[in-house]
GROMACS .gro file of C-alpha atoms in nm:
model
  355
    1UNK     CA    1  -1.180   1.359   0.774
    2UNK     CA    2  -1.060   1.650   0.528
    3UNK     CA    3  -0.929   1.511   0.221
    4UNK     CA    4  -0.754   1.728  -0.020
    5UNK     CA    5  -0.623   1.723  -0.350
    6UNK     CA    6  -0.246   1.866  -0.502
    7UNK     CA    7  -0.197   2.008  -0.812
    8UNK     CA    8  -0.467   1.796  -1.025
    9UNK     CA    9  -0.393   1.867  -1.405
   10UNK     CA   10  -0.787   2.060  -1.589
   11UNK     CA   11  -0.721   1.721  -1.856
   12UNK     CA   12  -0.674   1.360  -1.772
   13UNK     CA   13  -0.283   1.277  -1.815
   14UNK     CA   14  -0.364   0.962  -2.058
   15UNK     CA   15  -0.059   0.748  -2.204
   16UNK     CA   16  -0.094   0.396  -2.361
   17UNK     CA   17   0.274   0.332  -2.280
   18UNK     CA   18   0.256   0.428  -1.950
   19UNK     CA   19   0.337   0.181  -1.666
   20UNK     CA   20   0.300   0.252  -1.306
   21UNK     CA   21   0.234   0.163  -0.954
   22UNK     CA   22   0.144   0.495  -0.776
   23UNK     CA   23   0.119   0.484  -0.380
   24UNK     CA   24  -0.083   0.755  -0.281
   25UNK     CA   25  -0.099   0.924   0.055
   26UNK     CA   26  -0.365   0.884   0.187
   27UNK     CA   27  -0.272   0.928   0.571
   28UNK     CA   28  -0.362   0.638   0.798
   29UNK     CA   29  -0.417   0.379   0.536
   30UNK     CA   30  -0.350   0.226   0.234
   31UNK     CA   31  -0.369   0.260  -0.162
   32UNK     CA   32  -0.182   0.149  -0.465
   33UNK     CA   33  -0.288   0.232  -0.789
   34UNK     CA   34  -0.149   0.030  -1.092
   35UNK     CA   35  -0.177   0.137  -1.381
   36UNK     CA   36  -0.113   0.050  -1.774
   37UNK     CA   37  -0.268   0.321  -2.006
   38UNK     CA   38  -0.611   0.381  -1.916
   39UNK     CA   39  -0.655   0.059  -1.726
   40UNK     CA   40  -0.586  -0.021  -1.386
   41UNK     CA   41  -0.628  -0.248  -1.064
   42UNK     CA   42  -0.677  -0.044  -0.742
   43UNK     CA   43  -0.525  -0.219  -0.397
   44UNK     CA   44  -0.706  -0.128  -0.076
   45UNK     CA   45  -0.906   0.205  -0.087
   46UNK     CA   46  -0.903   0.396   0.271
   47UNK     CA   47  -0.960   0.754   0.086
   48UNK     CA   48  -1.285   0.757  -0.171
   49UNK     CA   49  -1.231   1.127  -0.291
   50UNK     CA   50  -0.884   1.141  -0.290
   51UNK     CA   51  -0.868   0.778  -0.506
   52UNK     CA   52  -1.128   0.926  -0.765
   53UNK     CA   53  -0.985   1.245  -0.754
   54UNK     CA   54  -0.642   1.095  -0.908
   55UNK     CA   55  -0.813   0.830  -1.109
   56UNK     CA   56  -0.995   1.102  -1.332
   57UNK     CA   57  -0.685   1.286  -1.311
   58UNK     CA   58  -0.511   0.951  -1.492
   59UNK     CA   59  -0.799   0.936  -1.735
   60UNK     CA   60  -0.893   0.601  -1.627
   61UNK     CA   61  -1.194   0.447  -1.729
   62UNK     CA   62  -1.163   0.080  -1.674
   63UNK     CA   63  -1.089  -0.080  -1.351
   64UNK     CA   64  -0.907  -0.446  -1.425
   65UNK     CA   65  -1.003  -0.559  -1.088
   66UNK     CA   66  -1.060  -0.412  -0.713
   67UNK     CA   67  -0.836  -0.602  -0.415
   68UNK     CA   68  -0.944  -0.547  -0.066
   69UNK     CA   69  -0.599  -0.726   0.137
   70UNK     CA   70  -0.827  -0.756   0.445
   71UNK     CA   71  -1.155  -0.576   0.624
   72UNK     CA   72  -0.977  -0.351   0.811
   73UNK     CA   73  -1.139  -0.025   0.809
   74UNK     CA   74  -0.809   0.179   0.679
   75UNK     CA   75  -0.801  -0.045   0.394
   76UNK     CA   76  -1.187  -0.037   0.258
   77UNK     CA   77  -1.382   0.254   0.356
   78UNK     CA   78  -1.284   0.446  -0.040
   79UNK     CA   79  -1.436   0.172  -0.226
   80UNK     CA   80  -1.773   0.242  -0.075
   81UNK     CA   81  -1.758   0.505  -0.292
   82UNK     CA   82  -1.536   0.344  -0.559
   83UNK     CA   83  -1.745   0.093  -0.667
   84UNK     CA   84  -2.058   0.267  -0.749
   85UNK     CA   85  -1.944   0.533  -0.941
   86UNK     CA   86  -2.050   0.596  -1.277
   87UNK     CA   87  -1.737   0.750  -1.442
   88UNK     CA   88  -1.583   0.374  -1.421
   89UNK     CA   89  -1.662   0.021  -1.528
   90UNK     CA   90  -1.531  -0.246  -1.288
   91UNK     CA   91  -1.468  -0.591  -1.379
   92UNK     CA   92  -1.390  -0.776  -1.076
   93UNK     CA   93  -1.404  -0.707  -0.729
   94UNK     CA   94  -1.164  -0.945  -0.477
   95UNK     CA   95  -1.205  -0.929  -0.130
   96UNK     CA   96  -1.145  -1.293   0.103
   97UNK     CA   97  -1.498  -1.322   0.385
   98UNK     CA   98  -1.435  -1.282   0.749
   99UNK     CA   99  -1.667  -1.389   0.983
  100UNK     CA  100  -1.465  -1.241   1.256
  101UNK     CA  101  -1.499  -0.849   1.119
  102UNK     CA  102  -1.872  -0.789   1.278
  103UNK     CA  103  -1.794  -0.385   1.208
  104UNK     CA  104  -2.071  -0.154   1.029
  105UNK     CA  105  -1.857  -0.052   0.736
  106UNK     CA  106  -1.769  -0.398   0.615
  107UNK     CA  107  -2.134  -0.514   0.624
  108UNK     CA  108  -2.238  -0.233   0.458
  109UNK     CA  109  -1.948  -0.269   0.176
  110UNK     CA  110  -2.072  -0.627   0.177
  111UNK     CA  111  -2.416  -0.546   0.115
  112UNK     CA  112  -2.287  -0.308  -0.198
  113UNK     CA  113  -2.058  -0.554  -0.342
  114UNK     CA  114  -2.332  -0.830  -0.373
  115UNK     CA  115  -2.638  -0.520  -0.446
  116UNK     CA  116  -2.335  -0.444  -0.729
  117UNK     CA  117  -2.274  -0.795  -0.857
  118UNK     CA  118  -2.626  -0.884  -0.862
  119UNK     CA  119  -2.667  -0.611  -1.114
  120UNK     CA  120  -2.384  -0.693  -1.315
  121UNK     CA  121  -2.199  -0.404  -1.252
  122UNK     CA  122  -1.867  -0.618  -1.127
  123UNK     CA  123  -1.817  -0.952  -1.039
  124UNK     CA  124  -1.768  -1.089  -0.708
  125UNK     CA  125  -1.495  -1.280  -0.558
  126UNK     CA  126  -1.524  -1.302  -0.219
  127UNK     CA  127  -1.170  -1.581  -0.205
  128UNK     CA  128  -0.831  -1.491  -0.328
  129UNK     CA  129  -0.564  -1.658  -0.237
  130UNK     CA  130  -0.254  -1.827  -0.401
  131UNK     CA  131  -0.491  -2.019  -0.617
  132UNK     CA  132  -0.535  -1.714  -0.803
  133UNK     CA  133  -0.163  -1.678  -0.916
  134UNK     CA  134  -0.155  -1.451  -1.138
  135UNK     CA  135  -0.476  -1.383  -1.247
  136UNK     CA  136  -0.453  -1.071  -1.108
  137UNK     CA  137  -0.223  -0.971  -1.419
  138UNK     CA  138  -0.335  -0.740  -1.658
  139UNK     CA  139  -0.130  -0.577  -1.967
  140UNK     CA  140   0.250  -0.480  -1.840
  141UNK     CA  141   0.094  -0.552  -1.503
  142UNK     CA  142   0.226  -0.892  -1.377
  143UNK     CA  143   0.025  -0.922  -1.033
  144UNK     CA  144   0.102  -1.238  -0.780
  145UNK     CA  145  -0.094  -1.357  -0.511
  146UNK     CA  146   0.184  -1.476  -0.232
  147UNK     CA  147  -0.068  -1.554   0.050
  148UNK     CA  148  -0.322  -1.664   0.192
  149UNK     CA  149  -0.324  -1.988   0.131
  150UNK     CA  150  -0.654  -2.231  -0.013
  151UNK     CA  151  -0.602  -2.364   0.321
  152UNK     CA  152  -0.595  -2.115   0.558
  153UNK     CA  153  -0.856  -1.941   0.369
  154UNK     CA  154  -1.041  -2.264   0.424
  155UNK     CA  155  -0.974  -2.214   0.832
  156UNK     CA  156  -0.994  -1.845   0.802
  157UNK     CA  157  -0.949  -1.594   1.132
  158UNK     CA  158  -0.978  -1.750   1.483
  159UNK     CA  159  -0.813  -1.951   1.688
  160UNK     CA  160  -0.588  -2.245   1.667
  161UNK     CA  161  -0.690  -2.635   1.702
  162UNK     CA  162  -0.551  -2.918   1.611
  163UNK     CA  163  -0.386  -2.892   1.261
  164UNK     CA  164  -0.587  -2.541   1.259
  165UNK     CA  165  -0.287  -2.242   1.263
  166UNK     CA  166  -0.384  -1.929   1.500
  167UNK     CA  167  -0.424  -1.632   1.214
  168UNK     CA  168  -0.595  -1.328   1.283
  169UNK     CA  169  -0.753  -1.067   0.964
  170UNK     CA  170  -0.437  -0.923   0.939
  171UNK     CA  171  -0.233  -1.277   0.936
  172UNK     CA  172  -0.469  -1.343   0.644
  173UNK     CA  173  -0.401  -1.055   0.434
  174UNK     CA  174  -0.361  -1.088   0.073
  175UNK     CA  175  -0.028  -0.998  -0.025
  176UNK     CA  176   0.063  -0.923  -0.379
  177UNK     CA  177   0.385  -0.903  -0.567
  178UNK     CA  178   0.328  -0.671  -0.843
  179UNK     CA  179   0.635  -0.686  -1.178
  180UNK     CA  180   0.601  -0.433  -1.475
  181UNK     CA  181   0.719  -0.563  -1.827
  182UNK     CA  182   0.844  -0.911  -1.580
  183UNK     CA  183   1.061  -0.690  -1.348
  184UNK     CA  184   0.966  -0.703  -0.958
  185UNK     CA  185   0.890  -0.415  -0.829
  186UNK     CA  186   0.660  -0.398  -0.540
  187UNK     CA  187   0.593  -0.580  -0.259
  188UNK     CA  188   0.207  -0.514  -0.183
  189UNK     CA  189   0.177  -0.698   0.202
  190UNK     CA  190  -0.133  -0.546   0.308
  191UNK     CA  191  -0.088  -0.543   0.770
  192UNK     CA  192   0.039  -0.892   0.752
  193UNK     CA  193   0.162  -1.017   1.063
  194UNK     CA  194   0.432  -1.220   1.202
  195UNK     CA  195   0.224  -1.525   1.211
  196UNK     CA  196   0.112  -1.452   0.846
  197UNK     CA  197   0.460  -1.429   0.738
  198UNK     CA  198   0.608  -1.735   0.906
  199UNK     CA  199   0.331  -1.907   0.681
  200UNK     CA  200   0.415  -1.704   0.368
  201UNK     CA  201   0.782  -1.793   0.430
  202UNK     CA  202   0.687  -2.135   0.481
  203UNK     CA  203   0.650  -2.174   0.156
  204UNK     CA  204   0.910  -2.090  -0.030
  205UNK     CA  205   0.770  -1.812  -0.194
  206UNK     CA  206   0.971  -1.547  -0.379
  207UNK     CA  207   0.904  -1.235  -0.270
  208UNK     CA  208   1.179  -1.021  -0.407
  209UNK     CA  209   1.078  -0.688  -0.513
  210UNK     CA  210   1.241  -0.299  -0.545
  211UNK     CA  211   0.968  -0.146  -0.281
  212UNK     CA  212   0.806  -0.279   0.020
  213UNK     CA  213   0.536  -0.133   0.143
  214UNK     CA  214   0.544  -0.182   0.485
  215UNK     CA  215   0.270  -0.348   0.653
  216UNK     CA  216   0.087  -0.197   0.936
  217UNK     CA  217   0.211   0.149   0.863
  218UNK     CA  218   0.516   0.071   1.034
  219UNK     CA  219   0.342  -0.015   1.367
  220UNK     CA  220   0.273  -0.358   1.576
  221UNK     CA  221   0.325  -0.690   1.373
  222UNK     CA  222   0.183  -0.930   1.611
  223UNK     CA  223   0.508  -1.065   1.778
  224UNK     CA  224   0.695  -0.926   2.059
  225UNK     CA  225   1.013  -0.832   1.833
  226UNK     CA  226   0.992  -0.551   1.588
  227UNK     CA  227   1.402  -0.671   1.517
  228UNK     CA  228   1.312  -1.008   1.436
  229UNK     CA  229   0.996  -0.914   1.194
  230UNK     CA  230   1.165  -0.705   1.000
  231UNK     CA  231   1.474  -0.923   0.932
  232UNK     CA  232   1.266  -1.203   0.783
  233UNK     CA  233   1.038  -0.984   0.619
  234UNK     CA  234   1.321  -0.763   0.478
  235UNK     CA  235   1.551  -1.098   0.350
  236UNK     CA  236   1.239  -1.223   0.204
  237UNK     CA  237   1.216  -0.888   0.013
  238UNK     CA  238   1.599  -0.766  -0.043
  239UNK     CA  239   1.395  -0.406  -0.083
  240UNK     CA  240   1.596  -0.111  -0.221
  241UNK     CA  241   1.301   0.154  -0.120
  242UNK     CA  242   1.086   0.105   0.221
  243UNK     CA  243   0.748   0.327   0.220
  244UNK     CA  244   0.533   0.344   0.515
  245UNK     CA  245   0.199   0.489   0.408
  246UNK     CA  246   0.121   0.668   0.740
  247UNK     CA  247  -0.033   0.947   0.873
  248UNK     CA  248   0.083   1.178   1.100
  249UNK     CA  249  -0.210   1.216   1.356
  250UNK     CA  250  -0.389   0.961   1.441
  251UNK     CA  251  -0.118   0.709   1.512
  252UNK     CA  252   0.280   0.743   1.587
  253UNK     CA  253   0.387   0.586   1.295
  254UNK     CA  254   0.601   0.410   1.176
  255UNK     CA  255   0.789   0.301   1.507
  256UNK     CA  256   1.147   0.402   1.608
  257UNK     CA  257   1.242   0.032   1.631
  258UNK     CA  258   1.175  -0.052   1.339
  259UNK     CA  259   1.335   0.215   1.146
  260UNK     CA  260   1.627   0.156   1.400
  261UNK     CA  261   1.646  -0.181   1.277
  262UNK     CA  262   1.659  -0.129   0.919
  263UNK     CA  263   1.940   0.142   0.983
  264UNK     CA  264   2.104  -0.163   1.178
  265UNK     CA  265   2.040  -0.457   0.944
  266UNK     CA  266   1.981  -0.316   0.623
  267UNK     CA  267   2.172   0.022   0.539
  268UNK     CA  268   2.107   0.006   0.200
  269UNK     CA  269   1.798   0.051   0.218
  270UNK     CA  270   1.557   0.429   0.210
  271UNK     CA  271   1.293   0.507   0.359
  272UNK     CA  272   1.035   0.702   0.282
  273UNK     CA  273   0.738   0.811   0.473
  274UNK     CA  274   0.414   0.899   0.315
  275UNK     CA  275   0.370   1.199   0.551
  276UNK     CA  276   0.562   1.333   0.862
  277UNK     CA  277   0.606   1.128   1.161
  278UNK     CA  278   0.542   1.305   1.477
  279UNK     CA  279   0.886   1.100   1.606
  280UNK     CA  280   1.103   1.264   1.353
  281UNK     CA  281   0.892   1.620   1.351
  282UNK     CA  282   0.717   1.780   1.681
  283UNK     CA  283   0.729   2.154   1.651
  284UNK     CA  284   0.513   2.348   1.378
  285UNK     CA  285   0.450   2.204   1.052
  286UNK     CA  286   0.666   2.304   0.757
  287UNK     CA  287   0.502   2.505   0.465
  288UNK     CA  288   0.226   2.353   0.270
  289UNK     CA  289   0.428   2.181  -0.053
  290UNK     CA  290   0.760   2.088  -0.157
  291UNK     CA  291   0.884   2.114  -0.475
  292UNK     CA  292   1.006   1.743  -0.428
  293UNK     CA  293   0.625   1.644  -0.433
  294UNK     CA  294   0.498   1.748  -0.800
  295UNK     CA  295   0.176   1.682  -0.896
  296UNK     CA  296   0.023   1.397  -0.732
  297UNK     CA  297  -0.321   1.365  -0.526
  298UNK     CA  298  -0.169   1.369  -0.151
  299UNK     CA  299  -0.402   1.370   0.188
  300UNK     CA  300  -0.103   1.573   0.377
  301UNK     CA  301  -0.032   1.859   0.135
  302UNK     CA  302  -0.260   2.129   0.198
  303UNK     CA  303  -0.157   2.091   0.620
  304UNK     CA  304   0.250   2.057   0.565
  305UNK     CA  305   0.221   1.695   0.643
  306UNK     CA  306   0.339   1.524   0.358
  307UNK     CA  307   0.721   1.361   0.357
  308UNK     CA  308   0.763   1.187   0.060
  309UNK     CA  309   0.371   1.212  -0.041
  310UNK     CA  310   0.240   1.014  -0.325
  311UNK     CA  311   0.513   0.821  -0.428
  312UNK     CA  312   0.537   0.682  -0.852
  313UNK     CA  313   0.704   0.365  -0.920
  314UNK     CA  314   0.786   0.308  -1.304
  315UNK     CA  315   1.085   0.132  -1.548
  316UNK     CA  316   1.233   0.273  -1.712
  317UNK     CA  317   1.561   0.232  -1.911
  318UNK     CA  318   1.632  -0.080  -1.790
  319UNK     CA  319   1.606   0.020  -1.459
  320UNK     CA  320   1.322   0.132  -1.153
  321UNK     CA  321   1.250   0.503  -1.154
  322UNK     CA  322   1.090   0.630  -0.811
  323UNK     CA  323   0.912   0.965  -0.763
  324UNK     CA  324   1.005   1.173  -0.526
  325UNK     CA  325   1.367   1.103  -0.623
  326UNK     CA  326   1.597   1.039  -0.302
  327UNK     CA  327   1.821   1.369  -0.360
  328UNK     CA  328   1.542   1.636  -0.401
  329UNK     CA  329   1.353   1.474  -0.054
  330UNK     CA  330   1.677   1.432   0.144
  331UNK     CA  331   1.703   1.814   0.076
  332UNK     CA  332   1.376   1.921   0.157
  333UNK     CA  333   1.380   1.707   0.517
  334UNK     CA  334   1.736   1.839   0.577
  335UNK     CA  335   1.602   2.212   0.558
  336UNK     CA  336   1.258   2.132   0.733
  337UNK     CA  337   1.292   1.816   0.965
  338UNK     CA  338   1.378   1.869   1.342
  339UNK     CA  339   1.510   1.519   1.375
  340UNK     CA  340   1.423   1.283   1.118
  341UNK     CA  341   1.478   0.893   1.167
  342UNK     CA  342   1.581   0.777   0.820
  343UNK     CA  343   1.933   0.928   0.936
  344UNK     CA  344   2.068   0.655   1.051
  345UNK     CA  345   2.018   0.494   0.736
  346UNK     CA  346   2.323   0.498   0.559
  347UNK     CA  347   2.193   0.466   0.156
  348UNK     CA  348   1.957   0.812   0.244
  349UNK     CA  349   2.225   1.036   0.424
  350UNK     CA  350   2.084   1.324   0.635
  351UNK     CA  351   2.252   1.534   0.899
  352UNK     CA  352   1.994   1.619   1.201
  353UNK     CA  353   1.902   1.962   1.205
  354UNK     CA  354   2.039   2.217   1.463
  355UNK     CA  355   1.677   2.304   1.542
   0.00000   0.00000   0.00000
């Protein structure tokens, strides 16, 4: 897989007041960078050079801590080449074991992080759960753990017996609620399931935040009701922004129901779309760029396949400021998108195009 890079700046862009969460596109996958100065936590890491690529261009230098929400290949595969690199220090590394992920690339990460922690180069955690709370947190950087639990950590994946619940690797995925200066602004769900987050739920937990990232790239959530998923997972949330980090070939992402059902249930909400569905977009591929975009690392720029792209969440004045802004990206799909499915939300107004 091609990876490319957008617009990265000759000197590191460093700011000791500067507090972020940056989702980067990184096609099928996911990646959130949050950042406070020069330090940061990285969550998930499917894309190695894009993720370093934007990390040098930050001027980081110290990564807080490393989260891995589950073993799923689109979520590890960067920090194979994350962990070991030189231009960083790492302090921890937080991943939860799986007996039930036999793949190549997660014994081989496995084999890294221990090679890694035996050197003192990080230290391990291989259990996070809500135990943790928030030590996660780091500077501005207020970081929850939501789920798993100690005790279905304890069970971990497989089936269910007796008091044992039935959760799979993605039912166990770590979710984080992530708050700059104590205001909630991302919801960080890794491809938690329905079963996951009927347990989440379960206990009470507060999981109000401005941006959701959607789980599972906007794709199957282990139940046979896309309607019913997002309602709970959506109330829990009360999102103002929805981003599906997707990519555009590999997978038909995010699915028409569930954009459908936002536009049905929630019409307040936007949606964004890391790059171009092939549902809202089959015919050739818009130009390269978009001066909605700016200067972010993106996987989809160089091939036309970015929608929103990277997208930057910050405060600011008293309030959350999101890059790309909603009026310069309803433009650009307006002028370049054959039939896009965020029209039917009602917050994100877009007429379908003639073409």
């Amino acid at each position: 897989m091609t990876e490319v890079q957008s617009g990265l700046a000759e000197t590191a862009i460093v700011s000791p007041d500067l507090a972020e969460i940056v989702i980067l596109d990184v096609g099928h996958g996911n990646c959130a960078i949050l950042r406070d100065g020069d330090r940061c936590t990285i969550v998930d890491a499917r894309s190695g050079v894009l993720l370093l690529s934007e990390l040098q261009r930050m001027g980081i230098k110290h990564i807080e801590h490393v989260v891995l929400s589950h073993a799923d290949e689109d979520h590890i595969q960067g920090a194979l080449q994350l962990l070991p690199h030189q231009s960083f220090s790492i302090g921890h590394f937080w991943a939860n074991s799986d007996s039930a992920k036999d793949s190549d690339l997660w014994d081989e990460l496995l084999a890294l992080v221990d090679h890694l922690d035996t050197c003192g180069r990080l230290q391990a955690n291989m259990a996070i759960s809500t135990s943790q709370r928030d030590k996660l947190s780091f500077g501005r950087m207020g970081v929850s753990v939501l789920h798993p639990s100690p005790y279905e950590i304890g069970h971990g994946p497989g089936r269910a017996s007796g008091a044992r619940p039935r959760l799979t690797t993605n039912g166990l995925s770590v979710v984080l609620r992530v708050s700059i200066d104590d205001e909630p602004v991302a919801l960080l769900p890794g491809d938690i399931d329905a079963a996951g987050l009927r347990r989440m739920l379960s206990r009470q937990t507060d999981a109000t935040a401005h941006t959701l990232v959607y789980p599972h790239h906007g794709g199957g959530n282990g139940s046979a009701s896309h309607a019913r998923f997002v309602q709970d997972l959506a109330s829990a949330t009360r999102p103002e922004l929805v981003i599906f980090s997707m990519g555009r070939d590999r997978f038909k992402n995010p699915s028409p129901d569930v954009v459908a059902e936002f536009g049905s249930s929630f019409p307040n909400v936007r949606i964004a779309c890391t790059q171009l569905s092939s549902h809202c977009h089959s015919g050739a591929l818009p130009a390269a760029g978009g001066s909605h975009l700016g200067n972010r690392s993106a996987a989809g720029l160089a091939e036309g396949k970015c929608c929103a792209g990277t997208l930057t969440l910050r405060v600011e004045d008293g309030g959350i400021y999101v890059h790309p802004e909603p009026g310069p990206h309803a433009a650009w799909i307006q002028g370049n998108v054959q039939a896009p499915m965020c029209s039917v939300i009602a917050a994100f107004p877009i007429q379908r195009s003639p073409n």
